Amino acid sequence: MPTTIATVEDLMRALDTNPELLEAMRSRLLTRELLDMPRTLAVFIENTDRRFESVDRQFESVDRRFESVDRRFESVDRRFESLDRRVQRIEDRTGLLVGAYARNEALREVVVLSREMGMARMRRIWSFDEVDALVRSRDTTGISVDDLRSFRRADAIVEAVDGQGGTNYIAVEVSFTVNGRDTTRAIRNADYMTRFTSQPCLPAVMGVRLDERVRRTVESGEVYWYRLDPQLLEVD
């Protein structure tokens, strides 16, 4: 028998107990778009998920490409580092050769240096072997191994004769720009020569320029500065 619906509660009970009535009511009250909304939303979510998966794959592909680029840059960096080391080695070796050439050219003028320092004439420049033999034959108590090694490698130990015919020495250091290291070595080497030979030895430095930090040492007379012509140190 037909159900009598007199109140809202009667309508709710009828809808709960009669699925066909519920569907008929939904169809009457809702538009087709609203009815299809759950399915449409599910399709949308599914499509969106697929798109995000596609985007993720694209980003993964981009990441792999960037990783490949990074590896290539790392390889390039290693090559540049290797090249830098090679260039540095070449510069170091060239610097040693140029320094040796410049020192040899400068030492040609020690005869002039000795005259300017009051010597009557220059006898000779001591060889490394002569300096080494002197060190080995003398008491070196209190002198460090490093200082003795540095003394043996002095740029020049000049033997000269003063106006009275006495033997004098000049301890010479050569640099393009004379700095504290040069003046300190020259003064120290002069002290060692005086100690080892009991003859006067004067310190001198030869260079194109003078570091301002050692100007006072030069002006005080502690060490003699012989100014070199810049062209003398140019390498053809």
PDB file of C-alpha atoms in Angstrom:
ATOM      1  CA  MET A   1       0.000   0.000   0.000  1.00  0.00           C
ATOM      2  CA  PRO A   2       1.151   3.565  -0.666  1.00  0.00           C
ATOM      3  CA  THR A   3       2.975   5.142   2.233  1.00  0.00           C
ATOM      4  CA  THR A   4       1.286   8.204   3.658  1.00  0.00           C
ATOM      5  CA  ILE A   5       3.708  11.072   4.142  1.00  0.00           C
ATOM      6  CA  ALA A   6       2.409  13.765   6.430  1.00  0.00           C
ATOM      7  CA  THR A   7       5.563  15.102   8.068  1.00  0.00           C
ATOM      8  CA  VAL A   8       9.216  15.611   7.336  1.00  0.00           C
ATOM      9  CA  GLU A   9      10.001  12.648   9.577  1.00  0.00           C
ATOM     10  CA  ASP A  10       7.682  10.505   7.423  1.00  0.00           C
ATOM     11  CA  LEU A  11       9.611  11.645   4.326  1.00  0.00           C
ATOM     12  CA  MET A  12      12.966  10.839   5.869  1.00  0.00           C
ATOM     13  CA  ARG A  13      11.819   7.342   6.897  1.00  0.00           C
ATOM     14  CA  ALA A  14      10.433   6.723   3.424  1.00  0.00           C
ATOM     15  CA  LEU A  15      13.711   7.761   1.779  1.00  0.00           C
ATOM     16  CA  ASP A  16      15.723   5.606   4.191  1.00  0.00           C
ATOM     17  CA  THR A  17      13.609   2.514   3.503  1.00  0.00           C
ATOM     18  CA  ASN A  18      13.017   3.000  -0.229  1.00  0.00           C
ATOM     19  CA  PRO A  19      16.178   3.318  -2.373  1.00  0.00           C
ATOM     20  CA  GLU A  20      14.163   3.810  -5.532  1.00  0.00           C
ATOM     21  CA  LEU A  21      12.326   6.717  -3.944  1.00  0.00           C
ATOM     22  CA  LEU A  22      15.671   8.172  -2.769  1.00  0.00           C
ATOM     23  CA  GLU A  23      17.142   7.945  -6.267  1.00  0.00           C
ATOM     24  CA  ALA A  24      13.983   9.459  -7.819  1.00  0.00           C
ATOM     25  CA  MET A  25      14.128  12.319  -5.307  1.00  0.00           C
ATOM     26  CA  ARG A  26      17.833  12.915  -5.997  1.00  0.00           C
ATOM     27  CA  SER A  27      17.233  12.955  -9.735  1.00  0.00           C
ATOM     28  CA  ARG A  28      14.406  15.405  -9.346  1.00  0.00           C
ATOM     29  CA  LEU A  29      16.268  17.773  -7.024  1.00  0.00           C
ATOM     30  CA  LEU A  30      19.875  17.640  -8.340  1.00  0.00           C
ATOM     31  CA  THR A  31      21.226  18.623 -11.742  1.00  0.00           C
ATOM     32  CA  ARG A  32      23.028  16.123 -13.913  1.00  0.00           C
ATOM     33  CA  GLU A  33      26.326  17.935 -13.183  1.00  0.00           C
ATOM     34  CA  LEU A  34      25.876  17.502  -9.440  1.00  0.00           C
ATOM     35  CA  LEU A  35      24.872  13.888  -9.861  1.00  0.00           C
ATOM     36  CA  ASP A  36      27.964  13.211 -11.938  1.00  0.00           C
ATOM     37  CA  MET A  37      30.215  15.198  -9.595  1.00  0.00           C
ATOM     38  CA  PRO A  38      31.650  12.184  -7.640  1.00  0.00           C
ATOM     39  CA  ARG A  39      32.585  10.360 -10.824  1.00  0.00           C
ATOM     40  CA  THR A  40      33.873  13.555 -12.440  1.00  0.00           C
ATOM     41  CA  LEU A  41      35.941  14.319  -9.351  1.00  0.00           C
ATOM     42  CA  ALA A  42      37.375  10.805  -9.311  1.00  0.00           C
ATOM     43  CA  VAL A  43      38.347  11.108 -12.979  1.00  0.00           C
ATOM     44  CA  PHE A  44      39.868  14.540 -12.307  1.00  0.00           C
ATOM     45  CA  ILE A  45      41.891  13.221  -9.392  1.00  0.00           C
ATOM     46  CA  GLU A  46      43.082  10.258 -11.441  1.00  0.00           C
ATOM     47  CA  ASN A  47      44.115  12.513 -14.351  1.00  0.00           C
ATOM     48  CA  THR A  48      45.786  14.941 -11.974  1.00  0.00           C
ATOM     49  CA  ASP A  49      47.720  12.124 -10.351  1.00  0.00           C
ATOM     50  CA  ARG A  50      48.914  10.951 -13.756  1.00  0.00           C
ATOM     51  CA  ARG A  51      49.978  14.499 -14.651  1.00  0.00           C
ATOM     52  CA  PHE A  52      51.891  14.893 -11.390  1.00  0.00           C
ATOM     53  CA  GLU A  53      53.562  11.550 -12.025  1.00  0.00           C
ATOM     54  CA  SER A  54      54.508  12.785 -15.484  1.00  0.00           C
ATOM     55  CA  VAL A  55      55.872  16.037 -13.993  1.00  0.00           C
ATOM     56  CA  ASP A  56      57.811  14.033 -11.406  1.00  0.00           C
ATOM     57  CA  ARG A  57      59.349  11.928 -14.167  1.00  0.00           C
ATOM     58  CA  GLN A  58      60.271  15.104 -16.060  1.00  0.00           C
ATOM     59  CA  PHE A  59      61.881  16.571 -12.953  1.00  0.00           C
ATOM     60  CA  GLU A  60      63.768  13.316 -12.404  1.00  0.00           C
ATOM     61  CA  SER A  61      64.957  13.519 -16.001  1.00  0.00           C
ATOM     62  CA  VAL A  62      66.033  17.134 -15.466  1.00  0.00           C
ATOM     63  CA  ASP A  63      67.804  16.137 -12.246  1.00  0.00           C
ATOM     64  CA  ARG A  64      69.687  13.407 -14.094  1.00  0.00           C
ATOM     65  CA  ARG A  65      70.680  15.904 -16.764  1.00  0.00           C
ATOM     66  CA  PHE A  66      71.902  18.372 -14.139  1.00  0.00           C
ATOM     67  CA  GLU A  67      73.824  15.586 -12.433  1.00  0.00           C
ATOM     68  CA  SER A  68      75.412  14.796 -15.785  1.00  0.00           C
ATOM     69  CA  VAL A  69      76.254  18.478 -16.277  1.00  0.00           C
ATOM     70  CA  ASP A  70      77.686  18.628 -12.745  1.00  0.00           C
ATOM     71  CA  ARG A  71      79.906  15.631 -13.483  1.00  0.00           C
ATOM     72  CA  ARG A  72      81.100  17.318 -16.660  1.00  0.00           C
ATOM     73  CA  PHE A  73      81.871  20.541 -14.780  1.00  0.00           C
ATOM     74  CA  GLU A  74      83.717  18.538 -12.127  1.00  0.00           C
ATOM     75  CA  SER A  75      85.742  16.929 -14.897  1.00  0.00           C
ATOM     76  CA  VAL A  76      86.463  20.362 -16.391  1.00  0.00           C
ATOM     77  CA  ASP A  77      87.410  21.697 -12.942  1.00  0.00           C
ATOM     78  CA  ARG A  78      89.843  18.825 -12.444  1.00  0.00           C
ATOM     79  CA  ARG A  79      91.379  19.531 -15.835  1.00  0.00           C
ATOM     80  CA  PHE A  80      91.766  23.244 -14.997  1.00  0.00           C
ATOM     81  CA  GLU A  81      93.288  22.363 -11.628  1.00  0.00           C
ATOM     82  CA  SER A  82      95.737  20.070 -13.382  1.00  0.00           C
ATOM     83  CA  LEU A  83      96.503  22.816 -15.905  1.00  0.00           C
ATOM     84  CA  ASP A  84      96.970  25.362 -13.095  1.00  0.00           C
ATOM     85  CA  ARG A  85      99.457  23.050 -11.400  1.00  0.00           C
ATOM     86  CA  ARG A  86     101.361  22.595 -14.641  1.00  0.00           C
ATOM     87  CA  VAL A  87     101.425  26.356 -15.286  1.00  0.00           C
ATOM     88  CA  GLN A  88     102.580  26.952 -11.703  1.00  0.00           C
ATOM     89  CA  ARG A  89     105.399  24.432 -12.125  1.00  0.00           C
ATOM     90  CA  ILE A  90     106.435  26.110 -15.370  1.00  0.00           C
ATOM     91  CA  GLU A  91     106.336  29.543 -13.702  1.00  0.00           C
ATOM     92  CA  ASP A  92     108.359  28.251 -10.758  1.00  0.00           C
ATOM     93  CA  ARG A  93     110.990  26.757 -13.029  1.00  0.00           C
ATOM     94  CA  THR A  94     111.044  29.858 -15.224  1.00  0.00           C
ATOM     95  CA  GLY A  95     111.355  32.031 -12.135  1.00  0.00           C
ATOM     96  CA  LEU A  96     114.365  30.043 -10.971  1.00  0.00           C
ATOM     97  CA  LEU A  97     116.017  30.343 -14.371  1.00  0.00           C
ATOM     98  CA  VAL A  98     115.281  34.072 -14.653  1.00  0.00           C
ATOM     99  CA  GLY A  99     116.468  34.610 -11.076  1.00  0.00           C
ATOM    100  CA  ALA A 100     119.711  32.780 -11.740  1.00  0.00           C
ATOM    101  CA  TYR A 101     120.245  34.730 -14.964  1.00  0.00           C
ATOM    102  CA  ALA A 102     119.510  38.055 -13.250  1.00  0.00           C
ATOM    103  CA  ARG A 103     121.840  37.200 -10.354  1.00  0.00           C
ATOM    104  CA  ASN A 104     124.669  36.298 -12.704  1.00  0.00           C
ATOM    105  CA  GLU A 105     124.184  39.500 -14.677  1.00  0.00           C
ATOM    106  CA  ALA A 106     124.091  41.597 -11.504  1.00  0.00           C
ATOM    107  CA  LEU A 107     127.239  40.009 -10.088  1.00  0.00           C
ATOM    108  CA  ARG A 108     129.165  41.322 -13.076  1.00  0.00           C
ATOM    109  CA  GLU A 109     128.978  44.692 -11.351  1.00  0.00           C
ATOM    110  CA  VAL A 110     130.410  43.622  -7.989  1.00  0.00           C
ATOM    111  CA  VAL A 111     133.742  45.071  -9.090  1.00  0.00           C
ATOM    112  CA  VAL A 112     132.020  48.474  -9.237  1.00  0.00           C
ATOM    113  CA  LEU A 113     130.276  47.730  -5.939  1.00  0.00           C
ATOM    114  CA  SER A 114     133.594  46.989  -4.223  1.00  0.00           C
ATOM    115  CA  ARG A 115     135.089  50.282  -5.455  1.00  0.00           C
ATOM    116  CA  GLU A 116     132.065  52.241  -4.236  1.00  0.00           C
ATOM    117  CA  MET A 117     132.487  50.598  -0.831  1.00  0.00           C
ATOM    118  CA  GLY A 118     136.109  51.879  -0.602  1.00  0.00           C
ATOM    119  CA  MET A 119     138.027  48.831  -1.792  1.00  0.00           C
ATOM    120  CA  ALA A 120     141.152  49.398  -3.890  1.00  0.00           C
ATOM    121  CA  ARG A 121     140.409  46.380  -6.046  1.00  0.00           C
ATOM    122  CA  MET A 122     138.411  43.153  -6.138  1.00  0.00           C
ATOM    123  CA  ARG A 123     140.258  39.876  -6.123  1.00  0.00           C
ATOM    124  CA  ARG A 124     137.534  37.329  -6.743  1.00  0.00           C
ATOM    125  CA  ILE A 125     134.142  35.900  -5.836  1.00  0.00           C
ATOM    126  CA  TRP A 126     134.307  32.797  -3.672  1.00  0.00           C
ATOM    127  CA  SER A 127     132.833  29.571  -5.033  1.00  0.00           C
ATOM    128  CA  PHE A 128     130.292  27.453  -3.187  1.00  0.00           C
ATOM    129  CA  ASP A 129     132.978  24.833  -2.508  1.00  0.00           C
ATOM    130  CA  GLU A 130     135.273  27.439  -0.938  1.00  0.00           C
ATOM    131  CA  VAL A 131     132.521  28.713   1.357  1.00  0.00           C
ATOM    132  CA  ASP A 132     131.606  25.139   2.272  1.00  0.00           C
ATOM    133  CA  ALA A 133     135.228  24.281   3.040  1.00  0.00           C
ATOM    134  CA  LEU A 134     135.492  27.370   5.247  1.00  0.00           C
ATOM    135  CA  VAL A 135     132.386  26.348   7.214  1.00  0.00           C
ATOM    136  CA  ARG A 136     133.641  22.772   7.689  1.00  0.00           C
ATOM    137  CA  SER A 137     137.004  23.989   8.951  1.00  0.00           C
ATOM    138  CA  ARG A 138     135.672  26.391  11.565  1.00  0.00           C
ATOM    139  CA  ASP A 139     133.900  26.176  14.910  1.00  0.00           C
ATOM    140  CA  THR A 140     130.193  26.679  14.147  1.00  0.00           C
ATOM    141  CA  THR A 141     128.939  26.279  17.705  1.00  0.00           C
ATOM    142  CA  GLY A 142     125.680  28.157  18.235  1.00  0.00           C
ATOM    143  CA  ILE A 143     124.861  28.424  14.529  1.00  0.00           C
ATOM    144  CA  SER A 144     121.864  26.456  13.302  1.00  0.00           C
ATOM    145  CA  VAL A 145     122.038  24.002  10.419  1.00  0.00           C
ATOM    146  CA  ASP A 146     119.555  26.127   8.437  1.00  0.00           C
ATOM    147  CA  ASP A 147     121.641  29.279   8.895  1.00  0.00           C
ATOM    148  CA  LEU A 148     124.804  27.492   7.790  1.00  0.00           C
ATOM    149  CA  ARG A 149     123.003  26.097   4.742  1.00  0.00           C
ATOM    150  CA  SER A 150     121.781  29.598   3.897  1.00  0.00           C
ATOM    151  CA  PHE A 151     125.283  31.018   4.378  1.00  0.00           C
ATOM    152  CA  ARG A 152     126.741  28.483   1.945  1.00  0.00           C
ATOM    153  CA  ARG A 153     124.139  29.647  -0.602  1.00  0.00           C
ATOM    154  CA  ALA A 154     124.991  33.333  -0.278  1.00  0.00           C
ATOM    155  CA  ASP A 155     124.584  35.126  -3.595  1.00  0.00           C
ATOM    156  CA  ALA A 156     128.204  36.260  -3.420  1.00  0.00           C
ATOM    157  CA  ILE A 157     131.134  36.378  -1.041  1.00  0.00           C
ATOM    158  CA  VAL A 158     133.510  38.918  -2.560  1.00  0.00           C
ATOM    159  CA  GLU A 159     137.183  39.021  -1.623  1.00  0.00           C
ATOM    160  CA  ALA A 160     138.729  42.478  -2.046  1.00  0.00           C
ATOM    161  CA  VAL A 161     141.765  44.506  -1.053  1.00  0.00           C
ATOM    162  CA  ASP A 162     141.502  47.794   0.856  1.00  0.00           C
ATOM    163  CA  GLY A 163     143.702  50.870   0.418  1.00  0.00           C
ATOM    164  CA  GLN A 164     146.312  49.515   2.824  1.00  0.00           C
ATOM    165  CA  GLY A 165     146.554  46.194   1.031  1.00  0.00           C
ATOM    166  CA  GLY A 166     144.551  44.302   3.638  1.00  0.00           C
ATOM    167  CA  THR A 167     142.051  41.624   2.782  1.00  0.00           C
ATOM    168  CA  ASN A 168     138.404  42.522   3.177  1.00  0.00           C
ATOM    169  CA  TYR A 169     135.222  40.682   2.292  1.00  0.00           C
ATOM    170  CA  ILE A 170     131.793  41.767   1.117  1.00  0.00           C
ATOM    171  CA  ALA A 171     128.722  39.569   1.691  1.00  0.00           C
ATOM    172  CA  VAL A 172     126.310  40.315  -1.164  1.00  0.00           C
ATOM    173  CA  GLU A 173     122.622  39.461  -1.660  1.00  0.00           C
ATOM    174  CA  VAL A 174     120.806  40.205  -4.946  1.00  0.00           C
ATOM    175  CA  SER A 175     117.068  40.803  -5.495  1.00  0.00           C
ATOM    176  CA  PHE A 176     114.973  42.831  -7.902  1.00  0.00           C
ATOM    177  CA  THR A 177     113.361  44.495  -4.876  1.00  0.00           C
ATOM    178  CA  VAL A 178     115.622  44.476  -1.847  1.00  0.00           C
ATOM    179  CA  ASN A 179     113.632  43.556   1.247  1.00  0.00           C
ATOM    180  CA  GLY A 180     114.187  42.604   4.878  1.00  0.00           C
ATOM    181  CA  ARG A 181     115.148  39.043   4.009  1.00  0.00           C
ATOM    182  CA  ASP A 182     117.979  40.302   1.793  1.00  0.00           C
ATOM    183  CA  THR A 183     119.364  42.812   4.288  1.00  0.00           C
ATOM    184  CA  THR A 184     119.134  40.312   7.152  1.00  0.00           C
ATOM    185  CA  ARG A 185     120.965  37.622   5.148  1.00  0.00           C
ATOM    186  CA  ALA A 186     123.684  40.047   4.035  1.00  0.00           C
ATOM    187  CA  ILE A 187     124.326  41.307   7.584  1.00  0.00           C
ATOM    188  CA  ARG A 188     124.299  37.759   8.992  1.00  0.00           C
ATOM    189  CA  ASN A 189     126.636  36.414   6.298  1.00  0.00           C
ATOM    190  CA  ALA A 190     129.040  39.307   6.879  1.00  0.00           C
ATOM    191  CA  ASP A 191     129.106  38.460  10.594  1.00  0.00           C
ATOM    192  CA  TYR A 192     129.855  34.785   9.801  1.00  0.00           C
ATOM    193  CA  MET A 193     132.705  35.719   7.443  1.00  0.00           C
ATOM    194  CA  THR A 194     134.240  37.984  10.063  1.00  0.00           C
ATOM    195  CA  ARG A 195     133.909  35.213  12.655  1.00  0.00           C
ATOM    196  CA  PHE A 196     135.369  32.513  10.413  1.00  0.00           C
ATOM    197  CA  THR A 197     138.227  34.558   8.835  1.00  0.00           C
ATOM    198  CA  SER A 198     138.992  37.204  11.475  1.00  0.00           C
ATOM    199  CA  GLN A 199     138.957  39.699   8.599  1.00  0.00           C
ATOM    200  CA  PRO A 200     136.521  42.580   8.079  1.00  0.00           C
ATOM    201  CA  CYS A 201     133.432  41.755   6.052  1.00  0.00           C
ATOM    202  CA  LEU A 202     130.842  44.327   4.973  1.00  0.00           C
ATOM    203  CA  PRO A 203     127.196  43.515   4.078  1.00  0.00           C
ATOM    204  CA  ALA A 204     125.772  44.749   0.767  1.00  0.00           C
ATOM    205  CA  VAL A 205     122.576  44.291  -1.246  1.00  0.00           C
ATOM    206  CA  MET A 206     122.060  44.790  -4.970  1.00  0.00           C
ATOM    207  CA  GLY A 207     118.664  45.518  -6.488  1.00  0.00           C
ATOM    208  CA  VAL A 208     116.546  47.720  -8.719  1.00  0.00           C
ATOM    209  CA  ARG A 209     114.215  48.877  -5.966  1.00  0.00           C
ATOM    210  CA  LEU A 210     114.350  49.165  -2.201  1.00  0.00           C
ATOM    211  CA  ASP A 211     111.519  48.058   0.053  1.00  0.00           C
ATOM    212  CA  GLU A 212     110.644  51.114   2.144  1.00  0.00           C
ATOM    213  CA  ARG A 213     110.626  48.973   5.273  1.00  0.00           C
ATOM    214  CA  VAL A 214     114.398  48.518   5.025  1.00  0.00           C
ATOM    215  CA  ARG A 215     115.290  52.040   3.931  1.00  0.00           C
ATOM    216  CA  ARG A 216     116.230  53.006   7.483  1.00  0.00           C
ATOM    217  CA  THR A 217     118.620  50.023   7.667  1.00  0.00           C
ATOM    218  CA  VAL A 218     120.324  51.225   4.468  1.00  0.00           C
ATOM    219  CA  GLU A 219     120.421  54.892   5.456  1.00  0.00           C
ATOM    220  CA  SER A 220     121.899  54.007   8.874  1.00  0.00           C
ATOM    221  CA  GLY A 221     124.857  52.359   7.130  1.00  0.00           C
ATOM    222  CA  GLU A 222     124.152  48.873   8.488  1.00  0.00           C
ATOM    223  CA  VAL A 223     124.105  47.571   4.921  1.00  0.00           C
ATOM    224  CA  TYR A 224     125.183  49.070   1.595  1.00  0.00           C
ATOM    225  CA  TRP A 225     122.668  49.265  -1.251  1.00  0.00           C
ATOM    226  CA  TYR A 226     123.918  49.156  -4.832  1.00  0.00           C
ATOM    227  CA  ARG A 227     121.159  50.240  -7.193  1.00  0.00           C
ATOM    228  CA  LEU A 228     120.963  48.124 -10.347  1.00  0.00           C
ATOM    229  CA  ASP A 229     119.810  49.334 -13.746  1.00  0.00           C
ATOM    230  CA  PRO A 230     116.403  47.636 -14.487  1.00  0.00           C
ATOM    231  CA  GLN A 231     117.582  46.816 -18.008  1.00  0.00           C
ATOM    232  CA  LEU A 232     120.376  44.721 -16.535  1.00  0.00           C
ATOM    233  CA  LEU A 233     117.818  42.195 -15.268  1.00  0.00           C
ATOM    234  CA  GLU A 234     115.787  42.000 -18.459  1.00  0.00           C
ATOM    235  CA  VAL A 235     115.891  38.609 -20.175  1.00  0.00           C
ATOM    236  CA  ASP A 236     116.036  38.769 -23.976  1.00  0.00           C
TER     237      ASP A 236
END
